[in-house]
Coordinates of C-alpha atoms and ligand atoms in Angstrom, one line a residue:
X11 CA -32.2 15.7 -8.3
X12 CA -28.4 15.3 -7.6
X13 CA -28.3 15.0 -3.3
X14 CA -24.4 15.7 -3.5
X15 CA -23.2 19.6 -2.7
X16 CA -19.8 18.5 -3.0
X17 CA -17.2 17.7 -4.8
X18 CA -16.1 14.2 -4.8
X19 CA -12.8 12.3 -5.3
X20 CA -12.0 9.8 -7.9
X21 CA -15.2 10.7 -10.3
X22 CA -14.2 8.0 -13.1
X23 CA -13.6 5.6 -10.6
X24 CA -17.1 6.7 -8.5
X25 CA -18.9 6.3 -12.1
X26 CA -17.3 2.7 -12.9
X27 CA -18.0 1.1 -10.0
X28 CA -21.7 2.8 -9.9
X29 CA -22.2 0.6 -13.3
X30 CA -21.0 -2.2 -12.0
X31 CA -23.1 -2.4 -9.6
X32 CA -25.9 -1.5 -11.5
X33 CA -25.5 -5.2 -12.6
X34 CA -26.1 -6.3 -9.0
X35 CA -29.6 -5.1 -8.3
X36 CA -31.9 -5.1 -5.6
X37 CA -33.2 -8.4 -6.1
X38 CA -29.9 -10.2 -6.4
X39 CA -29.0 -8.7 -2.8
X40 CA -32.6 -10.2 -1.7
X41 CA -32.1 -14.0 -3.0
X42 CA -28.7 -13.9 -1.1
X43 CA -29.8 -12.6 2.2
X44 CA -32.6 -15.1 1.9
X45 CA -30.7 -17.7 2.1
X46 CA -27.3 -16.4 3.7
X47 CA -25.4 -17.1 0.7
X48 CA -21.9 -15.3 0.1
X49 CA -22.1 -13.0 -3.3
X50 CA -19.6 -14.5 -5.0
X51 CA -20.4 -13.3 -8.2
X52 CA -20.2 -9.9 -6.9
X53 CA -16.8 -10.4 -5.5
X54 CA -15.2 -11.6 -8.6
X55 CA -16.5 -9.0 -10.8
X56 CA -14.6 -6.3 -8.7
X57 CA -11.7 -8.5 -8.3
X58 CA -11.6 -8.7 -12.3
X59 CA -12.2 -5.1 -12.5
X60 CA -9.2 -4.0 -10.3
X61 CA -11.6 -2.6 -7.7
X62 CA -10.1 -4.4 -4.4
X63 CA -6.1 -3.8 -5.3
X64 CA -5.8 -0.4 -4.8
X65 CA -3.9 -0.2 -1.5
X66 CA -1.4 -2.8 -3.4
X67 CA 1.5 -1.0 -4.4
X68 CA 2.1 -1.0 -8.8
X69 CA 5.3 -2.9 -8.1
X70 CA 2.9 -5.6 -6.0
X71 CA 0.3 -5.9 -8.9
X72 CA -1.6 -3.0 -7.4
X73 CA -2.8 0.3 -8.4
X74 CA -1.2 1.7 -5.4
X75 CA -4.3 4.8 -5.7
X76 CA -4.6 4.7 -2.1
X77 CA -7.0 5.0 0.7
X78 CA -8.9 8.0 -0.8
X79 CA -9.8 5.9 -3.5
X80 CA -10.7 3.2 -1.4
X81 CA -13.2 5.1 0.3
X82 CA -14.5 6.5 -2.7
X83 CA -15.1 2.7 -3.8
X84 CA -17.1 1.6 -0.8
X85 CA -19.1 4.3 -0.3
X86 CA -20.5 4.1 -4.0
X87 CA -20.6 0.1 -3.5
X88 CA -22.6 0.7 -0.2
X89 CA -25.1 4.2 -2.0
X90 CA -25.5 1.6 -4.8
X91 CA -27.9 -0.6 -2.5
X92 CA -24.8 -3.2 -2.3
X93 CA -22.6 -4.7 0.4
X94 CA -19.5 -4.4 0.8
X95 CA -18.8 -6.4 3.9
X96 CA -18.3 -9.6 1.8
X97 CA -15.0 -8.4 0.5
X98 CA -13.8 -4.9 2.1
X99 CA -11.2 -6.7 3.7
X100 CA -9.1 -7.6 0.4
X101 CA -8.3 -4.5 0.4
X102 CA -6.6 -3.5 3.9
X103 CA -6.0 -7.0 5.3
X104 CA -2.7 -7.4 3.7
X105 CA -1.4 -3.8 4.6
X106 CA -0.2 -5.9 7.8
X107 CA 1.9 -7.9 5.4
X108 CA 2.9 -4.6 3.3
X109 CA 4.4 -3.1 5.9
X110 CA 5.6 -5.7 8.4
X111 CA 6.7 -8.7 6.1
X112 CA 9.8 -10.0 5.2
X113 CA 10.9 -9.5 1.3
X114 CA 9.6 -12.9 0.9
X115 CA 6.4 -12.7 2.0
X116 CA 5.7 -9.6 0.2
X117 CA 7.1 -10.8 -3.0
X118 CA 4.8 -14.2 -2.6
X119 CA 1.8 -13.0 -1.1
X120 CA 1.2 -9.4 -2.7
X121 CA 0.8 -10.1 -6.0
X122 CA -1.8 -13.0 -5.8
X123 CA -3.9 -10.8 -3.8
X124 CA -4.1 -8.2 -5.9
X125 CA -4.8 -10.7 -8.9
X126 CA -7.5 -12.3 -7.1
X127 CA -5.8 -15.5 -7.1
X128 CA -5.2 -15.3 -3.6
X129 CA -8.5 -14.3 -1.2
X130 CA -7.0 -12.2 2.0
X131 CA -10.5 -11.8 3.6
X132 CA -10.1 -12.8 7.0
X133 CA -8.7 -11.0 10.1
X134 CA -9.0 -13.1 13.4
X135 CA -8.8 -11.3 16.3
X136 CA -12.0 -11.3 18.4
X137 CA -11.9 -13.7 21.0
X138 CA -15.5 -14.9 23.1
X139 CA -14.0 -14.5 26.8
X140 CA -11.5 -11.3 25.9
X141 CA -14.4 -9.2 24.0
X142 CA -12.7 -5.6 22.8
X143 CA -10.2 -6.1 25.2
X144 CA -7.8 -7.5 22.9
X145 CA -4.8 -8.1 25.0
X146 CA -6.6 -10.9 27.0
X147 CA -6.7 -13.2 23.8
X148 CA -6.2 -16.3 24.8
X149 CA -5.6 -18.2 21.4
X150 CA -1.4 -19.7 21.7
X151 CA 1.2 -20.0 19.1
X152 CA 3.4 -22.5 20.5
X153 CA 7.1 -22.6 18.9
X154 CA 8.0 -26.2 18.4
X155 CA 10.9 -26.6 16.0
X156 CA 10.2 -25.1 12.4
X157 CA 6.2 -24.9 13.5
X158 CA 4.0 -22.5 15.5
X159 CA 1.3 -25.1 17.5
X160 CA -1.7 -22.9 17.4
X161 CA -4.9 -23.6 20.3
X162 CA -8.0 -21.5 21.5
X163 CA -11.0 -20.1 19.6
X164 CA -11.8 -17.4 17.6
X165 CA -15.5 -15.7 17.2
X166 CA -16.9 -13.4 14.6
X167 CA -14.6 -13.8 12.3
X168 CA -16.3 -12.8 9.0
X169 CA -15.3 -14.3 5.5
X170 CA -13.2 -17.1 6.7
X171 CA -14.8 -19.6 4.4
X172 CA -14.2 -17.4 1.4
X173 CA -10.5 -17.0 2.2
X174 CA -7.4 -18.6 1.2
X175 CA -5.7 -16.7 4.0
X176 CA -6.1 -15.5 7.6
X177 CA -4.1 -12.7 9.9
X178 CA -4.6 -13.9 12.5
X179 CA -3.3 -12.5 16.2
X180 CA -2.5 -14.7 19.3
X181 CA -0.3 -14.6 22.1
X182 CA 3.1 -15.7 22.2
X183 CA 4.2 -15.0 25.4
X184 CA 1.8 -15.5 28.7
X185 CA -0.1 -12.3 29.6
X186 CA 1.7 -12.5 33.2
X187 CA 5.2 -13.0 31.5
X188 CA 5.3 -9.6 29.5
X189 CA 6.8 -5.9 30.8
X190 CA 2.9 -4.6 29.1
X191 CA -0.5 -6.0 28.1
X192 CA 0.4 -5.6 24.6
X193 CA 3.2 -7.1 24.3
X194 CA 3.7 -11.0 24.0
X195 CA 1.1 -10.7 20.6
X196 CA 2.2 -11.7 17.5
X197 CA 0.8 -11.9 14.2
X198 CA 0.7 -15.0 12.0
X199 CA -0.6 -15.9 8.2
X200 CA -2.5 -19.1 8.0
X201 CA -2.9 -20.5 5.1
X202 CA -7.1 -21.7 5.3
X203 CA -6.4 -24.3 2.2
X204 CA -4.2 -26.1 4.8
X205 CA -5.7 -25.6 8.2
X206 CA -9.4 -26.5 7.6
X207 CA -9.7 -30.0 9.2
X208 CA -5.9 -30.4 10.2
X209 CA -6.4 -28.1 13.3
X210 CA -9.2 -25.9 12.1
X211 CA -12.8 -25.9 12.5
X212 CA -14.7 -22.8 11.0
X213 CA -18.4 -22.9 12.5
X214 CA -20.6 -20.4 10.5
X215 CA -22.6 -17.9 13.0
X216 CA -26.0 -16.9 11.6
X217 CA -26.9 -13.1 12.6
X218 CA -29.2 -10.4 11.7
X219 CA -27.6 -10.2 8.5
X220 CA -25.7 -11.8 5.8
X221 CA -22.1 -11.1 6.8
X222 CA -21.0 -14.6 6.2
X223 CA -19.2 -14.8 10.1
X224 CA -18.3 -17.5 11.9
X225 CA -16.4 -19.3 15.1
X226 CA -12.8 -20.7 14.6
X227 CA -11.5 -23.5 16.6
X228 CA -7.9 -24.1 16.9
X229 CA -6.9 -27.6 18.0
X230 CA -3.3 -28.2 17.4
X231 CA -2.8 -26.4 14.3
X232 CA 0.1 -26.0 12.8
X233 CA 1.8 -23.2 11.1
X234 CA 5.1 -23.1 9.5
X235 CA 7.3 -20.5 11.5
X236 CA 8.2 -18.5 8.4
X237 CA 4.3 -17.1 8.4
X238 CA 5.2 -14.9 11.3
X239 CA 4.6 -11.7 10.4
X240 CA 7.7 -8.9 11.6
X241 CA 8.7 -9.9 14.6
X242 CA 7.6 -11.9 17.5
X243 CA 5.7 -10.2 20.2
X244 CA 5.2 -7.0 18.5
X245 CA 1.9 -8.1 17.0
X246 CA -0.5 -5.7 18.6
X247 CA 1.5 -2.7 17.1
X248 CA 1.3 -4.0 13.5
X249 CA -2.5 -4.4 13.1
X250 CA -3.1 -0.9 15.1
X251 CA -2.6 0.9 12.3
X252 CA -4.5 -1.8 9.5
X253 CA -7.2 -1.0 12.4
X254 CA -7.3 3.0 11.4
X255 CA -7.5 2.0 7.7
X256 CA -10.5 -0.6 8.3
X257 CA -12.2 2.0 10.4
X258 CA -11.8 4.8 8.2
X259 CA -12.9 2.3 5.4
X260 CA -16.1 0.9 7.2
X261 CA -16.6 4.8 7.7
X262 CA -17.0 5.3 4.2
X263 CA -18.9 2.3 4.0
X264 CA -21.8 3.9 6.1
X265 CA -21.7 7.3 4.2
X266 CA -22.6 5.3 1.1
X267 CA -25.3 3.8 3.0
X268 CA -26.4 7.2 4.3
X269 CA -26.9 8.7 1.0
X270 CA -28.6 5.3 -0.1
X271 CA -31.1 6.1 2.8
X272 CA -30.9 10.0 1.8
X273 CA -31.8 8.7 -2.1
X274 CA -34.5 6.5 -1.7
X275 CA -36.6 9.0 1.3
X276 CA -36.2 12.2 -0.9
X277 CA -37.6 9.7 -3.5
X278 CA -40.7 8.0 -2.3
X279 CA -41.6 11.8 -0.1
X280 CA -41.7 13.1 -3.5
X281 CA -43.6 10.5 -5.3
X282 CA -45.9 9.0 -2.4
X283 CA -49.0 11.4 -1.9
X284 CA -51.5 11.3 1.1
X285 CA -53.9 13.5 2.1
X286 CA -53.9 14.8 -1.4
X287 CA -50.1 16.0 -1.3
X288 CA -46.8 14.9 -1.9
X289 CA -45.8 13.8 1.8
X290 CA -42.4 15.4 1.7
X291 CA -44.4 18.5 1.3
X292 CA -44.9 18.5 5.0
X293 CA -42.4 19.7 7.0
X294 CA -42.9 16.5 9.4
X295 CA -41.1 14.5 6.8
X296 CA -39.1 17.2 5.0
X297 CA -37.3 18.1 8.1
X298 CA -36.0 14.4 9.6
X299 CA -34.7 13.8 5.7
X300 CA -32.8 17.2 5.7
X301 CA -31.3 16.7 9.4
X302 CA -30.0 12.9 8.2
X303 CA -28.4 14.5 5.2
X304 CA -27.0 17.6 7.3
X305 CA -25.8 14.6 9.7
X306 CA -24.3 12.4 6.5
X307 CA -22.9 15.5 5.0
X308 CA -20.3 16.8 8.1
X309 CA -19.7 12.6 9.1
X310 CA -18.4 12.5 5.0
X311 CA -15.8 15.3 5.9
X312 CA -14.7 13.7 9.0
X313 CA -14.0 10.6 6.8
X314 CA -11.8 12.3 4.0
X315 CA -10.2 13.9 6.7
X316 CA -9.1 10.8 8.7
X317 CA -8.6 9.5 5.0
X318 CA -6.7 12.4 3.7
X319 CA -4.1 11.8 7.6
X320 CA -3.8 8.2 7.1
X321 CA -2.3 8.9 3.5
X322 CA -0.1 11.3 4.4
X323 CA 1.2 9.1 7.3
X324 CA 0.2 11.0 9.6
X325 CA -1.1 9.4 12.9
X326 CA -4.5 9.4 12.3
X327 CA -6.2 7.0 15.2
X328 CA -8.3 9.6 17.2
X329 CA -9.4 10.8 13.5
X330 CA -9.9 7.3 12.0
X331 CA -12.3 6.9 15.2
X332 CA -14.2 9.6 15.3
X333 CA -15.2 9.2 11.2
X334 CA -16.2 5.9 12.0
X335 CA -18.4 6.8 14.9
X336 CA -20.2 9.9 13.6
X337 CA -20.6 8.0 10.1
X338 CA -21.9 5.2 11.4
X339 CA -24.3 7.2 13.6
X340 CA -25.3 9.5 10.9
X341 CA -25.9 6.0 8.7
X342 CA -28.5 5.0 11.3
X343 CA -30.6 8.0 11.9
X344 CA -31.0 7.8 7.9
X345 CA -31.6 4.2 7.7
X346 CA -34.3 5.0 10.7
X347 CA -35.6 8.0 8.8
X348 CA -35.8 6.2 5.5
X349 CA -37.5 3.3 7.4
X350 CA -40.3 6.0 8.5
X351 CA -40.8 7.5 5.5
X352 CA -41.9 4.8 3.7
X353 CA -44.3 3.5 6.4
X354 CA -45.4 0.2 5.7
X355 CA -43.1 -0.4 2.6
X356 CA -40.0 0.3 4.8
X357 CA -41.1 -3.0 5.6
X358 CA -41.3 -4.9 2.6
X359 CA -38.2 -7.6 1.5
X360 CA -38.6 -5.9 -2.5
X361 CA -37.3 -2.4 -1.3
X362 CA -34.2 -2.9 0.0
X363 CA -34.8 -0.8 2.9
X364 CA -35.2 -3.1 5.9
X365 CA -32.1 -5.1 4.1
X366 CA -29.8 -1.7 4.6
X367 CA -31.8 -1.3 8.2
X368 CA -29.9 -4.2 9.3
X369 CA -26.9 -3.9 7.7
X370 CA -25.9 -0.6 8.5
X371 CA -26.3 -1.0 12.4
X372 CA -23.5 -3.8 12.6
X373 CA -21.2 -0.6 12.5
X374 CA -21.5 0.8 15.8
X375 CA -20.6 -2.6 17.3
X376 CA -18.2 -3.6 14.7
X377 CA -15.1 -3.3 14.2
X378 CA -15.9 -1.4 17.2
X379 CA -18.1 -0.1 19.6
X380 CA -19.0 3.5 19.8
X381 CA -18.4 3.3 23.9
X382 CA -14.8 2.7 23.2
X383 CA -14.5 4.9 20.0
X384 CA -15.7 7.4 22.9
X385 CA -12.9 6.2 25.8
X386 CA -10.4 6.6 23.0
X387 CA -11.1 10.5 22.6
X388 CA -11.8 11.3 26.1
X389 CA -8.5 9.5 27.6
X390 CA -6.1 9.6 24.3
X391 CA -7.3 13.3 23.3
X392 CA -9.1 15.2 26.2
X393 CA -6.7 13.8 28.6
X394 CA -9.1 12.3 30.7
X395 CA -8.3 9.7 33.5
X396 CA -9.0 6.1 32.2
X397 CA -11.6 4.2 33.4
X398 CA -10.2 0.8 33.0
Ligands
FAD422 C1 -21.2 -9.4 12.1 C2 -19.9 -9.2 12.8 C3 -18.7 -9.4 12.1 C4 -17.5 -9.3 12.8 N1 -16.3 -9.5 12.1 C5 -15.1 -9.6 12.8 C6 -13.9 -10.1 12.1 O1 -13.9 -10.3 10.9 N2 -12.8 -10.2 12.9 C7 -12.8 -9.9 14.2 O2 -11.7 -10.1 14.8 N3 -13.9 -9.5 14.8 C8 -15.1 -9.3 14.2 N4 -16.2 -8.9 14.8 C9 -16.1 -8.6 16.2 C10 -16.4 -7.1 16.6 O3 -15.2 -6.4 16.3 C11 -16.7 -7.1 18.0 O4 -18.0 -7.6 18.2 C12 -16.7 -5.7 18.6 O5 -15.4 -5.1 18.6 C13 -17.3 -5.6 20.0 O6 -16.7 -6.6 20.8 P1 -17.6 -7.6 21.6 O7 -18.7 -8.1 20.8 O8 -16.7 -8.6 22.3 O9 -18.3 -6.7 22.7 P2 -17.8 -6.5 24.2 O10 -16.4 -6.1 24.3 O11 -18.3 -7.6 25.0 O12 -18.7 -5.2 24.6 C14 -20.1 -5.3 24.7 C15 -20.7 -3.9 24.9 O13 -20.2 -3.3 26.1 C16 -19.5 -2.1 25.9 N5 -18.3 -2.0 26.7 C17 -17.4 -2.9 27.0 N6 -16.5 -2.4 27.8 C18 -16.8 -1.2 28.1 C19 -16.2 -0.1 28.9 N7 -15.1 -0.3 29.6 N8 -16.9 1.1 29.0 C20 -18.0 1.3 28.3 N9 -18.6 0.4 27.5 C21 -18.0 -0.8 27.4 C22 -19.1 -2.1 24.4 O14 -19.0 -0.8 23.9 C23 -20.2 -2.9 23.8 O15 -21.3 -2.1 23.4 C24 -17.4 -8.9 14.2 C25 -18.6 -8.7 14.9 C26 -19.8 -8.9 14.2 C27 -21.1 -8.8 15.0

C-alpha cells in the first residue's frame, strides 16, 4: 500500500534515483558499516547520474533545479534504506563559492564539481574547545606574503579523506581585536591534494556509525591567498546561509528515513502474526505507527516550506531550523517505533533497522543541536532574552 497522501515534487527525478538505489541494497550498506568503509561506488554512480549537481547553475555545468529538487533527492536516497551523509555535501558546499567567489574561482572550481572531477565534501568548521559556539574557533590564517599560514585543529569533520577540497572557516583577526564575535572569520578553500602531509594531518574518528569523520590538524599549512573566499573577515556571514541550505537538506534527509521506518513497521505488523493475528491488528502497535507517520507527515511540510523560502530568497533561518528539528525528531520516534515493532529482529544486522537506528539520531546533534535550534526560535523569533 502506497504510505504517501501527498503529492510530491520532482516525480521523475523521485523514481530515477529510487532505481538507482535499488542497485545499492541492504546488504551492500551492511558490508560497509562492517567495516567503516566509505561507499564509493555509491558516490560515483550519482555523480555520473547528475544527481549531486543540482544546486550548480547550467552555465557552471549544473542543472541549476534547485533546492526543492535537492530535497526530493535525499529524502528518496535516505526512504531507499541508503545514506546519504557520504556525499550530501557536494551539493551545498560550494554554494559558499557560488555566491561569494571571485569570477575566477567560480569559473575554475564550479564546473569540476559538478562533473565529479572535483570532490567538494568537506566543510571544517567545528572546533574541540569552541563546540557550537562558532565564533571562539581558534584555528589562524596567518597572511605572510602571497600565503595564508594556517594552525589549530579541526574535529568532526566528515568526508575529508574523500575530498579534493575543503571550506574551511578560521579566524583572521583575534577575537579581542574585532568590533563583534563574528567578525575577524574568514573563509578559505584548501585544496586536500596539497595539504595532506605538508601541514595537514586528517585522523579518522570512529563513531556509532559510518560517517567517515575525522580530526584535522593544521601545522603550518599553507594556502595560497587567492583561495580566500569574498572578503576577509566576513566569513561567518557567507556560510550562514550554506548553513540554512544544509539544514534544510539534512531535514529532508530524516523524512526519507522516517518513511523508511513508516515502510518497513506497516510492513512486518502486517505480515508478522502472534497470538494468532496479524500484530498491527492491535491497536498497541497500530497506534505508535500512525502517530510516527502523523509526526513524519506535518515535519515533511515544514521542510518544503523552509525549502520552498530558501528558493525564493527569502530569509529562511528560523524556518530552515525548525524543519530540521521537528524532522529529525519525527525521524527518531519512527526509527524507535520501527525498532519495537519488530522485536527481536529490530535487532538483527540483515534488516537494516538498527543500521537506520543509528544513523538517523546523528541529526539532532549534527549539524546542530536541537537545544540551539530551540534558542534560535525563542530569542531570534519569540523575542525572548538570550541566555548566553
Ligand atoms: C558524525 C558527525 C559528523 C559531523 N560532521 C561535521 C562536519 O562535517 N563539519 C563540521 O564542522 N562539524 C561536523 N560535526 C559537528 C557537529 O556540527 C557538532 O557536533 C554539533 O554542532 C554540536 O556541537 P558540539 O559537539 O561541539 O556540542 P557542544 O556545543 O559541546 O554541545 C553539547 C550539548 O550541550 C548543549 N548546549 C551547549 N550549549 C548550550 C546552551 N547554551 N543552552 C542549551 N544547551 C546547550 C548542546 O545542545 C548539545 O546537546 C559533526 C558531528 C558528528 C557527531
Amino acid at each position: 500500500m502506497n504510505t504517501d497522501f501527498f503529492n510530491p515534487s520532482f516525480p521523475e527525478i523521485r523514481d530515477s534515483v529510487q532505481r538507482l538505489c535499488a542497485c545499492f541494497p541492504g546488504s551492500y550498506w551492511q558490508a560497509l558499516d562492517r567495516e567503516r568503509t566509505y561507499p564509493k561506488e555509491f558516490v560515483e554512480t550519482l555523480t555520473r547520474g547528475g544527481f549531486l549537481s543540482v544546486l550548480i547553475p547550467e552555465e557552471f555545468g549544473g542543472s541549476g533545479l534547485g533546492l526543492v529538487a535537492a530535497t526530493a533527492i535525499l529524502e528518496e536516497i535516505h526512504r531507499s534504506g541508503c545514506n546519504g551523509g557520504a556525499c550530501h555535501a557536494q551539493m551545498y558546499t560550494m554554494g559558499t563559492i557560488l555566491k561569494h567567489g571571485s569570477a575566477a574561482q567560480k569559473s575554475s572550481y564550479l564546473p569540476k564539481i559538478a562533473s565529479g572531477k572535483l570532490r567538494l565534501q568537506a566543510f571544517g568548521v567545528t572546533e574541540p574547545s569552541s563546540g557550537t559556539d562558532t565564533t571562539r574557533i581558534r584555528t589562524f590564517a596567518r597572511r605572510e606574503g602571497g600565503h595564508y599560514i594556517i594552525n589549530g585543529q579541526k574535529i568532526w569533520i566528515s568526508r575529508a579523506e574523500h575530498s579534493d577540497l575543503m571550506v574551511l572557516l578560521v579566524r583572521t583577526t583575534p577575537r579581542e581585536e574585532v568590533a563583534k564575535p563574528s567578525d575577524g572569520i574568514s573563509v578559505l578553500l584548501v585544496d586536500m591534494r596539497d595539504a595532506v602531509g605538508r601541514g595537514l594531518t586528517i585522523r579518522p574518528i570512529r563513531t556509532m556509525l559510518n560517517h567517515a569523520t575525522t580530526e584535522l590538524f593544521f601545522d603550518n599549512l599553507r594556502v595560497p591567498a587567492e583561495n580566500l573566499v569574498g572578503a576577509e573577515g566576513n566569513g561567518f556571514k557567507y556560510i550562514v546561509d550554506g548553513m540554512n541550505a544544509e539544514r534544510i537538506l539534512i531535514a529532508s534527509e530524516c523524512i526519507g528515513d522516517g518513511r523508511f521506518f513508516i515502510d518497513r513497521a506497516v510492513a512486518y505488523a502486517k505480515d508478522r502474526s502472534v497470538f494468532d493475528r496479524p500484530i498491527g491488528q492491535n491497536q498497541g502497535v497500530q497506534f505508535p505507527i500512525a502517530r510516527a507517520y502523523v509526526q513524519v507527515t506535518a515535519a515533511a511540510e515544514m521542510v518544503a516550506k523552509a525549502a520552498a523560502m530558501f528558493e525564493a530568497g527569502v530569509p529562511c533561518g528560523t524556518e530552515a531550523n525548525m524543519a530540521k528539528m521537528l524532522a529529525s525528531e519525527a525521524s527518531w520516534y519512527a526509527a524507535d517505533i520501527c525498532v519495537q515493532t519488530h522485536g527481536g529482529f529490530g535487532f538483527a544486522e540483515e534488516y537494516d533497522i538498527e543500521r537506520k537506528f543509528r544513523e538517523t539520531r546523528l541529526y539532532q546533534v549534527a549539524p546542530i543541536s536541537t537545544n540551539l535550534i530551540l534558542s534560535h526560535v525563542a530569542t531570534h523569533r519569540l523575542g525572548l532574552p538570550k541566555s548566553f
